[in-house]
CSV table of C-alpha atoms in Angstrom, one decimal:
chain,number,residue,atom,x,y,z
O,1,UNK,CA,0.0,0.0,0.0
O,2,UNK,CA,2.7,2.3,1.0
O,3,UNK,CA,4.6,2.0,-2.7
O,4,UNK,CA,1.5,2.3,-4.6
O,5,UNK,CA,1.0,5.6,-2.7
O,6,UNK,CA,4.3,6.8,-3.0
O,7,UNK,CA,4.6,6.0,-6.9
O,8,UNK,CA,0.9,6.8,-7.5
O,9,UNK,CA,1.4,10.4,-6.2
O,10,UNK,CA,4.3,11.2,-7.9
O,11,UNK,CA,2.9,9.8,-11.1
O,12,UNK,CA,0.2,12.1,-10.8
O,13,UNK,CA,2.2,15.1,-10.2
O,14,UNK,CA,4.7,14.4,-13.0
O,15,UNK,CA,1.8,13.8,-15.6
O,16,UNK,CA,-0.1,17.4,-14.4
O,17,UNK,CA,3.8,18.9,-15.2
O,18,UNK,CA,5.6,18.9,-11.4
O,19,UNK,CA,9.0,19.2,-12.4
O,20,UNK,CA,10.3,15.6,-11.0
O,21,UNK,CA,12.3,16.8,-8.3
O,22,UNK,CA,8.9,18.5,-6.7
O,23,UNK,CA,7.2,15.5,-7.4
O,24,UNK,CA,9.5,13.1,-5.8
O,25,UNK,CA,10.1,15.0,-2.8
O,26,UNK,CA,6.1,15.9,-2.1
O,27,UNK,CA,5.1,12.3,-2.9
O,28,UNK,CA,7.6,11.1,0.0
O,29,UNK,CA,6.6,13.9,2.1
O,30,UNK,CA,2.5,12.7,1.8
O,31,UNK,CA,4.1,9.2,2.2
O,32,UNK,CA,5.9,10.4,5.4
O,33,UNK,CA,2.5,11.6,7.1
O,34,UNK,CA,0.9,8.9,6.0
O,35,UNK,CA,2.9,5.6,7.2
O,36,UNK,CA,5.7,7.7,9.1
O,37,UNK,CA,3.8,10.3,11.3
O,38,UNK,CA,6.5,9.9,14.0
O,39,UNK,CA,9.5,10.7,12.4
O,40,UNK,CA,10.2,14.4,12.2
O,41,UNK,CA,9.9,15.9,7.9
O,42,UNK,CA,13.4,17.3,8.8
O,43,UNK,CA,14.3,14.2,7.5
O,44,UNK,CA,13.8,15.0,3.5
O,45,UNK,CA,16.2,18.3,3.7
O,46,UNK,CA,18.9,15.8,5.7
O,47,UNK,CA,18.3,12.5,2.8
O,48,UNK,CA,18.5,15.6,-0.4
O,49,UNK,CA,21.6,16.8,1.6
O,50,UNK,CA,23.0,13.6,1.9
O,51,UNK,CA,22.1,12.4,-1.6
O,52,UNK,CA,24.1,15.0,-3.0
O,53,UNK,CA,27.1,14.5,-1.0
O,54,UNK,CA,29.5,12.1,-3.5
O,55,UNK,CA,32.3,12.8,-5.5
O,56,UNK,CA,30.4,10.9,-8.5
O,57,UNK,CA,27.8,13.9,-8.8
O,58,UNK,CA,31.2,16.5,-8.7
O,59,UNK,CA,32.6,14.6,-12.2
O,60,UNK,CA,29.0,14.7,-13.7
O,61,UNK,CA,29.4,18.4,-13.8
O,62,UNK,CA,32.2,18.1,-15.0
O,63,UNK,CA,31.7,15.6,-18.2
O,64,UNK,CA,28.6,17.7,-18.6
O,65,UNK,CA,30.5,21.4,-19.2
O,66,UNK,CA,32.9,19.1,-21.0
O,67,UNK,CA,30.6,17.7,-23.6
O,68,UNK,CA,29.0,21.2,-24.0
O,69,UNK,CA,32.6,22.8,-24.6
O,70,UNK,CA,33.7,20.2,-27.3
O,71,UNK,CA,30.1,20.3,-29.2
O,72,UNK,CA,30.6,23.9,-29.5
O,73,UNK,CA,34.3,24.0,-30.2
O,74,UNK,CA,34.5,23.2,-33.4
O,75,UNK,CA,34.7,19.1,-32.6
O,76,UNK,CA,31.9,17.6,-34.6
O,77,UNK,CA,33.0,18.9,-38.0
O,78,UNK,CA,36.2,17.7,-37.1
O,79,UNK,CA,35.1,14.3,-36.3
O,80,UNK,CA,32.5,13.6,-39.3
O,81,UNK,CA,35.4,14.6,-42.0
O,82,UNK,CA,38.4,12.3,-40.4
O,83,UNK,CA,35.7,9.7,-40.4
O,84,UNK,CA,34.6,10.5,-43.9
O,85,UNK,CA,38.0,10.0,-45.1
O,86,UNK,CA,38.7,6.7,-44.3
O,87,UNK,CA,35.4,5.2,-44.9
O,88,UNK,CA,33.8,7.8,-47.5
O,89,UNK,CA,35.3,4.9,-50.5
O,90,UNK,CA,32.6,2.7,-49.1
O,91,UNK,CA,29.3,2.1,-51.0
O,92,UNK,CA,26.7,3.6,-48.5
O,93,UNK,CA,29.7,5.2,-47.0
O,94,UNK,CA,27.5,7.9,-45.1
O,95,UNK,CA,25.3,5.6,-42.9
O,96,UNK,CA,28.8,4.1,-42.0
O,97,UNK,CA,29.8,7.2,-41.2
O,98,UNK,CA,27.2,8.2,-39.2
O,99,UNK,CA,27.7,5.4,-36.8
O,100,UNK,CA,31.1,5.8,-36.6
O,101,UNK,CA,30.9,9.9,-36.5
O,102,UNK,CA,28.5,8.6,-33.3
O,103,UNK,CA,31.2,6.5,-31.7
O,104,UNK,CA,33.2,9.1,-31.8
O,105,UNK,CA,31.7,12.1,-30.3
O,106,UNK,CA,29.4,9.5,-27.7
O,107,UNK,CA,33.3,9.0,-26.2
O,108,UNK,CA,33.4,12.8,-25.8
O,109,UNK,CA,29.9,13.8,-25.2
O,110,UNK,CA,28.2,10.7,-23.1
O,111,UNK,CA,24.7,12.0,-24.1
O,112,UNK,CA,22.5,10.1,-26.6
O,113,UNK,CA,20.3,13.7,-27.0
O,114,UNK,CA,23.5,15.9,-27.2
O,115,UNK,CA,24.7,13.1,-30.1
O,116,UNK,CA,21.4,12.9,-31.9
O,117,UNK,CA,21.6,16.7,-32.3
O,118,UNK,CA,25.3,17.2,-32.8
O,119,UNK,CA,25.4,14.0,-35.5
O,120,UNK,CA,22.0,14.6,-37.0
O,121,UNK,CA,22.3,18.4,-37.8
O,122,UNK,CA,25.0,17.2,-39.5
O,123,UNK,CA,24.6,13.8,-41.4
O,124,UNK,CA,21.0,13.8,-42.0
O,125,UNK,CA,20.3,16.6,-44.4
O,126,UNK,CA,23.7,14.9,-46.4
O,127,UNK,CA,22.3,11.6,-46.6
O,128,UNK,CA,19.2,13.0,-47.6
O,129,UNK,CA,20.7,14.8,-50.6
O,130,UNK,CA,22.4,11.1,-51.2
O,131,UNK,CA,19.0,9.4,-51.9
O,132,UNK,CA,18.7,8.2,-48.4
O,133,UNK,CA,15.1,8.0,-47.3
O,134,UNK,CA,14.6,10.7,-44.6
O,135,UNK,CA,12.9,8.5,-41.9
O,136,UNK,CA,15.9,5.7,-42.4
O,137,UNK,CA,18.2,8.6,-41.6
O,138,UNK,CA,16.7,9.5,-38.6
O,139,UNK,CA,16.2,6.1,-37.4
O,140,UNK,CA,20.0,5.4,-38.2
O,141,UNK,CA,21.2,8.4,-36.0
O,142,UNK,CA,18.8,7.7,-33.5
O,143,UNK,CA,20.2,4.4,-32.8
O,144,UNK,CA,23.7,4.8,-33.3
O,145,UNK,CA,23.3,7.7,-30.5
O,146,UNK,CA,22.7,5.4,-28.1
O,147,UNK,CA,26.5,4.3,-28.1
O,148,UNK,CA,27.1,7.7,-26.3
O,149,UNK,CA,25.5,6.6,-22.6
O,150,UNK,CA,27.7,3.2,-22.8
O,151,UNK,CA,31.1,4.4,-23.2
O,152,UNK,CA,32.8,6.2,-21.7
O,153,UNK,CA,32.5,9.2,-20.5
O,154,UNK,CA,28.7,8.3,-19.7
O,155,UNK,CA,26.4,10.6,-18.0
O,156,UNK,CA,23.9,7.4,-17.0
O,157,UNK,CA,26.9,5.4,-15.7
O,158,UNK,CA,27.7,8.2,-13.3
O,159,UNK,CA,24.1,8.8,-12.3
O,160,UNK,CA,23.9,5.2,-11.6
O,161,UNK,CA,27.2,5.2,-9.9
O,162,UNK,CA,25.7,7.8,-7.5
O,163,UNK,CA,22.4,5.8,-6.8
O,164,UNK,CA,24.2,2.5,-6.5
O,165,UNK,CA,26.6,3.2,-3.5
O,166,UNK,CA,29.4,1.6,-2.2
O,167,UNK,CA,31.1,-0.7,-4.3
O,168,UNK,CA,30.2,1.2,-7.6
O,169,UNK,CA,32.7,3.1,-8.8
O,170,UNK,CA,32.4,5.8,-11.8
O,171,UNK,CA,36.0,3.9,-13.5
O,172,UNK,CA,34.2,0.6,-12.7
O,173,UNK,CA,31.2,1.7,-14.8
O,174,UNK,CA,33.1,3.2,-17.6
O,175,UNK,CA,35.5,0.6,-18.5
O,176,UNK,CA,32.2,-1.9,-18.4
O,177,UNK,CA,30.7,0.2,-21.4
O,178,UNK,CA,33.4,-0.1,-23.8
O,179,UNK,CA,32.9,-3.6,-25.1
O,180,UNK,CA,29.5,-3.6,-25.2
O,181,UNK,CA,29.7,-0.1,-27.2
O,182,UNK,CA,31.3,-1.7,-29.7
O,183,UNK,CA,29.2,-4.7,-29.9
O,184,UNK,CA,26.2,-1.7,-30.7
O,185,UNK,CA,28.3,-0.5,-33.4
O,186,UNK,CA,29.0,-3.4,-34.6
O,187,UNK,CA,25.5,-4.3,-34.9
O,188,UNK,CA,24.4,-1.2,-36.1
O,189,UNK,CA,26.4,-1.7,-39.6
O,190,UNK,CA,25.7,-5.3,-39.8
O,191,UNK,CA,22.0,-4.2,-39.9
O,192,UNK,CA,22.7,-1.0,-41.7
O,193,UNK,CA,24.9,-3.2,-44.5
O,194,UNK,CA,21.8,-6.5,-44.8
O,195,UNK,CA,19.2,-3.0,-45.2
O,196,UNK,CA,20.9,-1.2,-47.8
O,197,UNK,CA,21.9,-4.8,-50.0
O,198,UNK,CA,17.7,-5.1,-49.6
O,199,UNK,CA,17.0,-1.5,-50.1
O,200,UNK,CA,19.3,-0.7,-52.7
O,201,UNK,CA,20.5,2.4,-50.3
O,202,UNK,CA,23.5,4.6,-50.8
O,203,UNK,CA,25.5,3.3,-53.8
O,204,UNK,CA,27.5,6.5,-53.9
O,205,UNK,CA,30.7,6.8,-52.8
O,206,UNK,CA,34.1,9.1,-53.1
O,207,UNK,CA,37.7,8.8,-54.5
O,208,UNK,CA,39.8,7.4,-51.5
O,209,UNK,CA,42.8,10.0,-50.8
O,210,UNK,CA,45.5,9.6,-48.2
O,211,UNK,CA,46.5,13.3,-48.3
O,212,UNK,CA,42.7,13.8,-47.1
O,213,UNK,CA,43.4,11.2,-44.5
O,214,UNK,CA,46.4,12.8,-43.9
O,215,UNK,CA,44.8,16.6,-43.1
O,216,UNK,CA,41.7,15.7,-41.3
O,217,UNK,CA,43.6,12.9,-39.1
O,218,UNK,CA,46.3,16.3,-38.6
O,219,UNK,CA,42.7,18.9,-37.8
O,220,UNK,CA,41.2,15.8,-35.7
O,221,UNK,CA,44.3,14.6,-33.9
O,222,UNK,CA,43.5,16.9,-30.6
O,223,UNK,CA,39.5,16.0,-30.6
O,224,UNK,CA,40.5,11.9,-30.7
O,225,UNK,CA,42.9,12.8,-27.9
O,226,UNK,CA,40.4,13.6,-25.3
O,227,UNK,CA,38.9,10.4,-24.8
O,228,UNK,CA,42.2,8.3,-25.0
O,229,UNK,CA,43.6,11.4,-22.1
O,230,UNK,CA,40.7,10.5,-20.2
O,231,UNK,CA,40.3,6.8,-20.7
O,232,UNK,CA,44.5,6.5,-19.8
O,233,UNK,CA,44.3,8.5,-16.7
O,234,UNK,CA,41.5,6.4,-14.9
O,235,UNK,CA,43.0,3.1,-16.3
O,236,UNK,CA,46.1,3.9,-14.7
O,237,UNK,CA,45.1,5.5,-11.6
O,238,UNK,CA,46.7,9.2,-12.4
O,239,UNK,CA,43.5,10.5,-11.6
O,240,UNK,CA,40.0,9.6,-10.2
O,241,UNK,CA,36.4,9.9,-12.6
O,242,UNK,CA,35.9,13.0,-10.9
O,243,UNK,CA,39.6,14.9,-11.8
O,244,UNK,CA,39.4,13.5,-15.3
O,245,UNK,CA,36.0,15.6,-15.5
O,246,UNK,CA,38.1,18.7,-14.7
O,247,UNK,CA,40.8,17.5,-16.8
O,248,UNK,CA,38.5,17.6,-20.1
O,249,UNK,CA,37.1,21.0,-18.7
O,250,UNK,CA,40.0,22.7,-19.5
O,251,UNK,CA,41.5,20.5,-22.2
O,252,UNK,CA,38.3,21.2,-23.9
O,253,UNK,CA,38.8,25.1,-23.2
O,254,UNK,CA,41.9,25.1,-24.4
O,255,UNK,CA,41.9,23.4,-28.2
O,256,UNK,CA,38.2,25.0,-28.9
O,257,UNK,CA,39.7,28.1,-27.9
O,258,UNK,CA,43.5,28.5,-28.8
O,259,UNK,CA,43.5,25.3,-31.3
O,260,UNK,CA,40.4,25.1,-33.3
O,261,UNK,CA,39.8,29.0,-32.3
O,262,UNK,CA,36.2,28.1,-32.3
O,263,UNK,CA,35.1,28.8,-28.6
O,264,UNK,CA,34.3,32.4,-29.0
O,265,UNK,CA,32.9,34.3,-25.8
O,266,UNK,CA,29.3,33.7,-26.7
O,267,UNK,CA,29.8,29.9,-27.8
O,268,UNK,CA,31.2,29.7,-24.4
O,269,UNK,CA,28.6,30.9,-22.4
O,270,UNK,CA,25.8,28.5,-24.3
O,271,UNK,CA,27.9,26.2,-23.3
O,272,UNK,CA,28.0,27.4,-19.7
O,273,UNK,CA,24.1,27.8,-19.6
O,274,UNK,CA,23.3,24.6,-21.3
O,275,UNK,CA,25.6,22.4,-18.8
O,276,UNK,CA,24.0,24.5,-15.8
O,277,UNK,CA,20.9,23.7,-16.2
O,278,UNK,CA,22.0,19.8,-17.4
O,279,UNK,CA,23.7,19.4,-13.9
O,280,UNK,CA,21.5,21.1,-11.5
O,281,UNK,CA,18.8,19.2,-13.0
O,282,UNK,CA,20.2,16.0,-12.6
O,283,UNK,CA,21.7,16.7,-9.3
O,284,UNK,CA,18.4,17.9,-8.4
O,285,UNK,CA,16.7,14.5,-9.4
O,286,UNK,CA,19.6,12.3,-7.7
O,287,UNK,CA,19.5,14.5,-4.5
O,288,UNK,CA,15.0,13.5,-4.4
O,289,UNK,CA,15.9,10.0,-4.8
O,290,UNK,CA,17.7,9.8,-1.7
O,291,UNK,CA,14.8,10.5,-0.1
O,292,UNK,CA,12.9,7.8,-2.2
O,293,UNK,CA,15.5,5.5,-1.4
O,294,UNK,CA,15.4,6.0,2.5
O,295,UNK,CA,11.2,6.0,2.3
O,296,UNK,CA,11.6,2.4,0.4
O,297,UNK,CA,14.4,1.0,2.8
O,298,UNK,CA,12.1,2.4,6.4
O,299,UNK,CA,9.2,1.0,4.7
O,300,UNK,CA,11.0,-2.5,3.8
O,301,UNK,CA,9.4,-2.0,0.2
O,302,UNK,CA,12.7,-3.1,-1.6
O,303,UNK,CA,12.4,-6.5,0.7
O,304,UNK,CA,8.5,-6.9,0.1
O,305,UNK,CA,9.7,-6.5,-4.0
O,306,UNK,CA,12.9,-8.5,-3.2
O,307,UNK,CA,10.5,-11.6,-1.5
O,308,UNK,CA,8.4,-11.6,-5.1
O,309,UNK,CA,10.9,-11.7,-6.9
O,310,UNK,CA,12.6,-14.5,-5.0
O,311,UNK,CA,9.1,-16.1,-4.8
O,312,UNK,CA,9.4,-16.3,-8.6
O,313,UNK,CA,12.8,-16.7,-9.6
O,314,UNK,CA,15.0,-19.4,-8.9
O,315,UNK,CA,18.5,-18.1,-10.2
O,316,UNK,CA,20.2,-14.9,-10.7
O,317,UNK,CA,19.9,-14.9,-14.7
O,318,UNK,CA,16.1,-15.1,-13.9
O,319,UNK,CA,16.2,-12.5,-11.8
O,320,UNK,CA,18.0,-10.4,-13.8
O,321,UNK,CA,15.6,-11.3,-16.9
O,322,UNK,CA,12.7,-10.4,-14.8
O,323,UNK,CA,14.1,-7.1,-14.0
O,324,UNK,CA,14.9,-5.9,-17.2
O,325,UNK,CA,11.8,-6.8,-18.3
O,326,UNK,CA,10.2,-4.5,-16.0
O,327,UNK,CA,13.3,-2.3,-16.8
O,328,UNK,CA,11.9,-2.2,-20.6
O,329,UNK,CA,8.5,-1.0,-20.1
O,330,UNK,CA,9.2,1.5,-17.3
O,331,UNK,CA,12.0,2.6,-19.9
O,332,UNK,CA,9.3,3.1,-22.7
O,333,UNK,CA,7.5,5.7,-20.6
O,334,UNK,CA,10.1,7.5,-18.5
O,335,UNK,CA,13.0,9.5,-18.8
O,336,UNK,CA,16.1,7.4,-18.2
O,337,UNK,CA,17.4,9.4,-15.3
O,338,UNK,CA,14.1,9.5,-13.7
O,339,UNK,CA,13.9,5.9,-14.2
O,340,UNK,CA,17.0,4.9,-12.4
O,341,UNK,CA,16.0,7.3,-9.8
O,342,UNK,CA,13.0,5.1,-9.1
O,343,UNK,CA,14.7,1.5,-9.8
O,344,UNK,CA,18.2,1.8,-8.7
O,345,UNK,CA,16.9,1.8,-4.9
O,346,UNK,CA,14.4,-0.8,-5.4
O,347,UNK,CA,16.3,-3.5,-7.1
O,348,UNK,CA,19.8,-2.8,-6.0
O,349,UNK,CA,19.2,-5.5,-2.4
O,350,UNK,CA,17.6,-8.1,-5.2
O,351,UNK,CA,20.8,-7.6,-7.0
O,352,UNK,CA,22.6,-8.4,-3.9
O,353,UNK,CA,20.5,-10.7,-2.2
O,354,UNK,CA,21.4,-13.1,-6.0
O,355,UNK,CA,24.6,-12.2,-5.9
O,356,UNK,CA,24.2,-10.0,-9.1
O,357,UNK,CA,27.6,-8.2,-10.1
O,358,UNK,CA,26.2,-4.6,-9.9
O,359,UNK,CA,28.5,-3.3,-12.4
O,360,UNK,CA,27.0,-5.7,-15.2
O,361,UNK,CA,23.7,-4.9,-13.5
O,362,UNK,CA,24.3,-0.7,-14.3
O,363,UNK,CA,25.3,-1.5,-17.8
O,364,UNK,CA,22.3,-3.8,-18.8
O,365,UNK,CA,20.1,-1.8,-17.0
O,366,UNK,CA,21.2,1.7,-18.4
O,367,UNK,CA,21.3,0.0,-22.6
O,368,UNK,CA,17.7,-1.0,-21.4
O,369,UNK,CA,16.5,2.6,-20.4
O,370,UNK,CA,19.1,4.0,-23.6
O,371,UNK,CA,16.3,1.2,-26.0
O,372,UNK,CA,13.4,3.0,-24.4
O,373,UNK,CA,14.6,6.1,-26.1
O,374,UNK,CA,13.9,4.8,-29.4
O,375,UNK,CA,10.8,3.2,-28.1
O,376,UNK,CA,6.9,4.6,-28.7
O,377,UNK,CA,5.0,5.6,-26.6
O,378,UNK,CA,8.0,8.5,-25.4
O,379,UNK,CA,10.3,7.9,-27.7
O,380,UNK,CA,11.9,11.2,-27.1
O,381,UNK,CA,14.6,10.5,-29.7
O,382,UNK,CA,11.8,9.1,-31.9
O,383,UNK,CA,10.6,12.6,-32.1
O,384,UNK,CA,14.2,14.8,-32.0
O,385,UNK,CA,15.2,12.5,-34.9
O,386,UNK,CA,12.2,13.3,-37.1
O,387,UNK,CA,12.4,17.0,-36.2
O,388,UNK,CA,15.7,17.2,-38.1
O,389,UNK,CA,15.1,15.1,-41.1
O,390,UNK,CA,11.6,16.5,-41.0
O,391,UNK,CA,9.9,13.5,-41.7
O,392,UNK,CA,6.4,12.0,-39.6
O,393,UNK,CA,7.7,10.0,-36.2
O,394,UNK,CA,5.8,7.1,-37.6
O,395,UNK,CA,7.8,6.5,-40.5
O,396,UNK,CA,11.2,7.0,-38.5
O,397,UNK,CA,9.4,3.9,-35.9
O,398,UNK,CA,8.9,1.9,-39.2
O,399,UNK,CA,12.3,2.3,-39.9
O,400,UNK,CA,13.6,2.2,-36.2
O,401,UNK,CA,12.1,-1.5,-36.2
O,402,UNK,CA,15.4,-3.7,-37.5
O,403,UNK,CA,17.7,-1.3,-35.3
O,404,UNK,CA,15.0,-2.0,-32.4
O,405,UNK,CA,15.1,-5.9,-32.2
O,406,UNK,CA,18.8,-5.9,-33.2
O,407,UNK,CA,19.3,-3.9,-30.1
O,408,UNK,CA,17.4,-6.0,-27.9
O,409,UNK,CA,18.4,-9.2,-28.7
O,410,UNK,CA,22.1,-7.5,-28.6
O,411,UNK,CA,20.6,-6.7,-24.9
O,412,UNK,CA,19.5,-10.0,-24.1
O,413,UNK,CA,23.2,-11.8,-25.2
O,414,UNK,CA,24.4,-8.9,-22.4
O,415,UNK,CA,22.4,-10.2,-20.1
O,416,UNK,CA,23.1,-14.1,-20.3
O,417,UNK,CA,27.0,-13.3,-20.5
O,418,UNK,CA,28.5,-10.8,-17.7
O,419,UNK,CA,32.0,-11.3,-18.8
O,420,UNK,CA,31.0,-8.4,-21.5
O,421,UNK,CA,30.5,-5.8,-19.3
O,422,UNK,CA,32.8,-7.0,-16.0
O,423,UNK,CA,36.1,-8.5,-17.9
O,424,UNK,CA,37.4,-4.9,-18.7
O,425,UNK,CA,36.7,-3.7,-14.9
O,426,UNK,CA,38.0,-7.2,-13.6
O,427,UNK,CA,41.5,-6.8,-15.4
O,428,UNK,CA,41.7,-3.1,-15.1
O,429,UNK,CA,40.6,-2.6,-11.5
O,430,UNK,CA,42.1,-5.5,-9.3
């Protein structure tokens, strides 16, 4: 009773247009009267307090200024031509490029939004004037955008990291992405490739040139540094998540601004805006769930859900199945840092209790919620997708729907075999 009133008030709110953070906070505050009338309401201020206090929401800040800075500094152009170079011979070179151009900037940017917009302005209107069909291009970008949340740096993983607690480390979660990243983009052009032999898309292609490999590996070189600077110093300990979030801060700062000369005054304060009102949104979000959390421990709703799902399940890889299931559908209608808000308390003692690693739990849990993105009913990057190719939503679904089961049976092979998503952090993090 106590979790159906707690969810069905904030599912009200939310749906009349609370901000989540207001709804979270007065739905555990109605809660509180309502189960709790002892303990003193003090006790929401202290949990949002406490929720915020970890060094994981400090290098979300961070990677979020530093994904703003490189998307206005001159980094995207620089990406989509080094990529063009060396795979523009290819028949259908574009949509190869697009899902490598989204490889790319997701290890700089860590946003599957920020990469649909950044990639899409971009490649879409060119593969249009190729004779691609608008809604395949959307769909295309849409999906390979979802790279961006699994490798690293990912916004998700650190969110996750935040919720999950002890044990969970943002390196942890990073270096678990990068194998099953490019197992996505692997995918991607496997489907992409079977599509345009059927479809007869994209026969076009340019004359191969090393001296154009040459220059735009030369313009790129300091763009393709960032992640491999980033990805080096948490590997080998020279700094934690949260410093390498300052380091690309101002290794960002300085190639838009003294390299690319890009990063002009005005360029920098979007930048500054945008990742304001990114991070104090999130933080705001992950600071409420702490509340949530503490109303779902003191009201042993995690062990009622825990007892179910033991009731049900006889081994971990069923649990895990069962949970993503629910994962899927709550991922279809919610906002995937909303959703792990919500989840990330309730399911983390199941994970536990089957002796669940948590790290391969974060990853298959956060490629679920990254699916639901490119799933109707929301669909949110359904609709950013079709904006920019300016096409119906429909047709882009249509055309989302090979992507859409390659990526969830690609999800379910995740699930059955941890050793995707632990063996980096295993070897890496002894």
């Amino acid at each position: 009773m106590s979790f159906i009133v707690l969810l069905g008030v904030m599912f009200v709110l939310t749906v009349l247009g609370l901000p989540l953070f207001y709804s979270i906070i007065f739905a555990s505050i109605v809660t509180l009267f309502w189960f709790l009338p002892y303990v003193p309401v003090t006790i929401v201020a202290q949990q949002v307090m406490q929720g915020l206090d970890t060094n994981a929401l400090q290098a979300l800040a961070f990677f979020f200024l530093a994904g703003e800075l490189m998307s206005v500094g001159g980094i995207t152009s620089r990406i989509i031509r080094f990529v063009t170079s060396i795979i523009g011979r290819w028949k259908g070179s574009l949509a190869y490029i697009n899902i490598f151009s989204s490889l790319f900037f997701g290890s700089i940017s860590g946003s599957a939004v920020a990469s649909t917009a950044a990639i899409g302005s971009s490649l879409i209107p060119a593969m249009k004037k190729s004779g691609y069909p608008a809604p395949f291009a959307a769909a295309l970008t849409q999906s390979a955008s979802i790279i961006g949340p699994i490798i690293p740096p990912s916004v998700p993983m650190i969110v996750f990291a935040a919720l999950a607690g002890a044990g969970v480390s943002v390196g942890k979660m990073f270096m678990s992405g990068i194998i099953p990243g490019l197992m996505i983009a692997l995918t991607l052009i496997l489907v992409t490739f079977v599509l345009s032999k059927i479809y007869k898309y994209g026969n076009q292609a340019t004359e191969f040139k090393w001296s154009e490999v040459k220059d735009s590996a030369k313009d790129a070189i300091w763009a393709l540094l960032c992640p491999i600077i980033i990805l080096y110093g948490i590997i080998s300990g020279i700094f934690t998540a949260t410093e390498a979030g300052a380091v690309s801060v101002v290794y960002a700062y300085l190639v838009g601004t003294f390299v690319y000369k890009e990063l002009s005054f005005e360029r920098l304060k979007k930048a500054l805006i945008s990742s304001l009102k990114g991070t104090i949104t999130v933080m705001l979000i992950v600071g409420a769930s702490s509340i949530f959390a503490w109303m779902i421990a003191r009201l042993q709703i995690s062990h009622q859900v825990a007892s179910w799902v033991a009731s049900v399940c006889d081994s971990p890889l069923e649990a895990l199945l069962l949970i993503n299931l629910i994962v899927l559908f709550i991922g279809m209608v919610m906002d995937p840092t909303a959703a792990l808000t919500i989840l990330v308390p309730v399911f983390m003692p199941i994970v536990n209790q089957f002796g669940i690693d948590p790290i391969h739990f974060g990853l298959v849990v956060i490629l679920n919620l990254m699916i639901g993105l490119v799933t109707p009913p929301v669909g949110y990057l359904i609709f950013l997708s079709a904006n920019i190719a300016e096409c119906e939503p429909i047709k882009v679904l249509k055309e989302s729907i090979p992507y859409l089961l390659s990526l969830l049976g690609l999800l379910i092979l995740l699930i059955m075999v941890p050793e995707f998503s632990t063996f980096l952090p295993n070897l890496l993090f002894q």
